[in-house]
């Protein structure tokens, strides 16, 4: 139903106003994606549920389940929703709240409030689903059931009293939604561009404030504060990784509890989300504000890999090919700088890059940081080292949003393996030993694939000159 | 086993160093508490497990389960632990981590590392529990199973392959642990005093920074940043409640997404935790920095109630009596200021206070913000209005840590009920109508019961003069 004006979601001040048309368009995409299904079908979705710390009454701030947010934009907990395939009509089902809710949690709104707020076609109570479904008598009820290709875990499908009386299809809806989520609409890209700009600015503010002697978690705290204060972003897209010094070589380092030493290379992988849409940005820089020669050599090698990939990305290019490209540029960069030696082709044949970048080049980004749809249903991960780590094996298409995140890490157990295996140890120069406590460098951009190439969503300093200039601003005497 | 020096937990810089003796003492208390049990028994505890956002691979930062933290001080996920009642020996069981963990999450340590780190007597792997238990052949295995009196939810008991072959007691350990946790040791109080000082300072910094026109969540963000940066506190003890203006009348207001209007009374209920130990502090102040007469009248009434209770608290005093005392002082204060009228005794008989403070006066505080042990096993909540909301009905004892949090709220649905019932409407003066959009005032201190009274752990400005002075400091031109 076209409307002259549209309801929006925003966190006030100058934060982004998300039009509810974004979600109407997402629902239309899904109905089209399922156009081969019998028309008398209903898709039923389960929203996220409130959660607590263990058995206590400490309730966590509520973050909506991503597919539910994608289709309906709803931020309330304990809802379900349906899409009628016959006409695309959307019905939100809200919980019937106890009278006490108004005293403890906030105003209780009637269903009509949510029709206006979210521009769904209808709103009923959750306890009315059995009756609602009986009046529809759908040939099939489709529910979201599938295995997340990053976690290996199952999604929790919608259910209601009496669902067993219906023909329930648990096989396709998860994958149909994933296909839709893989290609972003203009409205989604516009939103993600803003999310990226807020996280980018927060990264720059952290760069200005970092000092030798600080704790890693103080950088995490500054980042979260910047994103929440300036972007209304209560949630991060993932837990901050603040590896400064040797901890930078732990790929998903979760602790952030070490003190930052002089000479440390900081690797900060941090991104906030807004209305569920994620950013995922990594900056690397020296705590001192000035790159040493070792730091320059590793950093510029990674930057060369990132730029080579970003220059080559466009529709029709396969992601595994981009991964292999980044590996080759990384190996060339290390060889050019005397950290590795020998034939690049032989290094590639020996999968040498895997010892220095044992993760994939990047992944789909959207409402989940490792967004759904990396693999088409039935596709399996490659078994080749390097490619086996890729979170997607897709060929690029316009509208896909991905991270480009090459990195170089000096990971003690992997270096030990390298030195123990003559087939790869022969590529090491004596200089490689100098990097044992270096940590790592990762440069992670978020990009959207356009008709002819990419648009870079991330706006952070990337060259050594840019980084040193940003960090130096703070050093001007007050 | 007494040691000359003790291992400590700390987040670096000048954050608090928690001695592992604190947990050894907690274990000793539990063994003593269970001295009536057969000596050939083993208590088995389940630590917290890693958790993810729905079915995705987004792992939440890990927060240990409170009883496990209380007894062992361990911050690693997916552990179990045992205490042998015969000799008090403690055994920690750690998960056997895959080789990949070292690349993605951090160094893999052997069991001996944890014996040193946490000063437990033994450390083994989780998969060794069946064999370990078989070698012990305990007469009874005690596991933690009980209903949290605040949430009504069950705790998750420890289990292992083959536990069914043993005599398992699921009835007492939960309550024995709760009895221990109710009375804090000196080491716990010392830690909680520091936690309170950090949260108190953060509250004051928020007071200095609040401005009309800000969003409520910007106060939440500032508080979290202060506590994490200066206290290493990654976790809050509970979600911040930042009700500014009318939202202050929603007792557990979870949204914090409204803009702060001129004339708004801010009610900020915020507390961080360290090593799991909570603070729970509420400050109330005008966004403008200057109290209006209406704000002074409500504020001073609540302050009189808080001071009356804190002056009366000492061992032997019952908490329900303190709740009733606070209600009477609140009613007197409102009557003295022309907001209510009539006989205080009649107001008390009509349970009038319940319309203005529909929550309990305070609760136990410890490793949970609503700490365990509020009710002795088998005790039920009173059915009387006011007392039915109390999270504890205990008689005060030395070492108990509680919140003292009287409040006055102008809650629309409750005021509507009041006006609709002649039995209570008669106490309203016309002036009460002026407060319909006031929101609320709550003043929440954390106190420890001493031999003769209490020690106040919370150090925030409480009088109107103190608050206005703190807020004015920031207004000095730069
Ligand atoms: Mn990433
Ligand atoms: Mn409280």
mmCIF file of N, CA and C and ligand atoms in Angstrom, chain A residues 238 241 252 269 279-282 359-365 369-370 391 402-405 442 444-446, ligand 1:
data_model
loop_
_atom_site.group_PDB
_atom_site.id
_atom_site.type_symbol
_atom_site.label_atom_id
_atom_site.label_comp_id
_atom_site.label_asym_id
_atom_site.label_seq_id
_atom_site.Cartn_x
_atom_site.Cartn_y
_atom_site.Cartn_z
ATOM 1 N N UNK A 238 29.254 -6.938 17.001
ATOM 2 C CA UNK A 238 30.034 -8.068 17.527
ATOM 3 C C UNK A 238 30.905 -7.517 18.636
ATOM 4 N N UNK A 241 37.306 -6.462 19.220
ATOM 5 C CA UNK A 241 38.603 -7.136 19.279
ATOM 6 C C UNK A 241 39.652 -6.035 19.340
ATOM 7 N N UNK A 252 40.164 -13.737 17.033
ATOM 8 C CA UNK A 252 38.929 -13.257 17.667
ATOM 9 C C UNK A 252 39.161 -12.919 19.140
ATOM 10 N N UNK A 269 39.338 -4.222 15.813
ATOM 11 C CA UNK A 269 38.234 -4.693 14.961
ATOM 12 C C UNK A 269 36.944 -4.385 15.722
ATOM 13 N N UNK A 279 28.112 -2.728 10.993
ATOM 14 C CA UNK A 279 29.379 -2.342 10.398
ATOM 15 C C UNK A 279 30.444 -3.245 10.998
ATOM 16 N N UNK A 280 31.559 -3.397 10.315
ATOM 17 C CA UNK A 280 32.601 -4.339 10.747
ATOM 18 C C UNK A 280 33.928 -3.825 10.214
ATOM 19 N N UNK A 281 34.591 -3.017 11.002
ATOM 20 C CA UNK A 281 35.742 -2.242 10.537
ATOM 21 C C UNK A 281 36.973 -2.588 11.370
ATOM 22 N N UNK A 282 38.088 -2.798 10.711
ATOM 23 C CA UNK A 282 39.343 -2.978 11.441
ATOM 24 C C UNK A 282 40.362 -1.940 11.006
ATOM 25 N N UNK A 359 42.423 -16.958 7.951
ATOM 26 C CA UNK A 359 40.988 -16.679 7.900
ATOM 27 C C UNK A 359 40.631 -16.248 6.490
ATOM 28 N N UNK A 360 39.330 -16.202 6.212
ATOM 29 C CA UNK A 360 38.869 -15.804 4.885
ATOM 30 C C UNK A 360 39.062 -14.322 4.652
ATOM 31 N N UNK A 361 39.070 -13.933 3.368
ATOM 32 C CA UNK A 361 39.298 -12.543 2.989
ATOM 33 C C UNK A 361 38.174 -11.626 3.463
ATOM 34 N N UNK A 362 36.978 -12.160 3.573
ATOM 35 C CA UNK A 362 35.858 -11.319 3.978
ATOM 36 C C UNK A 362 34.571 -12.110 3.904
ATOM 37 N N UNK A 363 33.480 -11.437 4.211
ATOM 38 C CA UNK A 363 32.193 -12.115 4.356
ATOM 39 C C UNK A 363 31.070 -11.159 4.050
ATOM 40 N N UNK A 364 29.904 -11.698 3.808
ATOM 41 C CA UNK A 364 28.689 -10.904 3.648
ATOM 42 C C UNK A 364 28.437 -10.125 4.938
ATOM 43 N N UNK A 365 27.893 -8.941 4.786
ATOM 44 C CA UNK A 365 27.593 -8.077 5.931
ATOM 45 C C UNK A 365 26.169 -7.551 5.774
ATOM 46 N N UNK A 369 26.644 -9.726 11.420
ATOM 47 C CA UNK A 369 27.990 -9.338 11.006
ATOM 48 C C UNK A 369 28.556 -10.367 10.033
ATOM 49 N N UNK A 370 28.346 -11.643 10.319
ATOM 50 C CA UNK A 370 28.603 -12.684 9.316
ATOM 51 C C UNK A 370 27.236 -13.007 8.735
ATOM 52 N N UNK A 391 33.689 -17.557 4.316
ATOM 53 C CA UNK A 391 32.304 -17.559 4.761
ATOM 54 C C UNK A 391 31.329 -17.402 3.593
ATOM 55 N N UNK A 402 29.988 -6.597 1.377
ATOM 56 C CA UNK A 402 30.984 -7.524 1.932
ATOM 57 C C UNK A 402 32.056 -6.764 2.702
ATOM 58 N N UNK A 403 32.755 -7.490 3.548
ATOM 59 C CA UNK A 403 33.975 -6.957 4.142
ATOM 60 C C UNK A 403 35.156 -7.375 3.262
ATOM 61 N N UNK A 404 36.150 -6.516 3.209
ATOM 62 C CA UNK A 404 37.432 -6.848 2.570
ATOM 63 C C UNK A 404 38.466 -6.690 3.664
ATOM 64 N N UNK A 405 38.968 -7.812 4.174
ATOM 65 C CA UNK A 405 39.763 -7.753 5.400
ATOM 66 C C UNK A 405 41.001 -8.642 5.369
ATOM 67 N N UNK A 442 45.396 -6.107 10.509
ATOM 68 C CA UNK A 442 44.250 -6.409 9.652
ATOM 69 C C UNK A 442 43.658 -5.079 9.218
ATOM 70 N N UNK A 444 40.225 -3.783 7.478
ATOM 71 C CA UNK A 444 38.900 -4.277 7.099
ATOM 72 C C UNK A 444 38.009 -3.122 6.671
ATOM 73 N N UNK A 445 37.640 -3.173 5.394
ATOM 74 C CA UNK A 445 36.693 -2.215 4.828
ATOM 75 C C UNK A 445 35.351 -2.901 4.609
ATOM 76 N N UNK A 446 34.302 -2.110 4.555
ATOM 77 C CA UNK A 446 32.984 -2.598 4.133
ATOM 78 C C UNK A 446 32.674 -1.954 2.789
HETATM 79 MN MN1 LIG C 1 34.859 -9.084 9.605
#
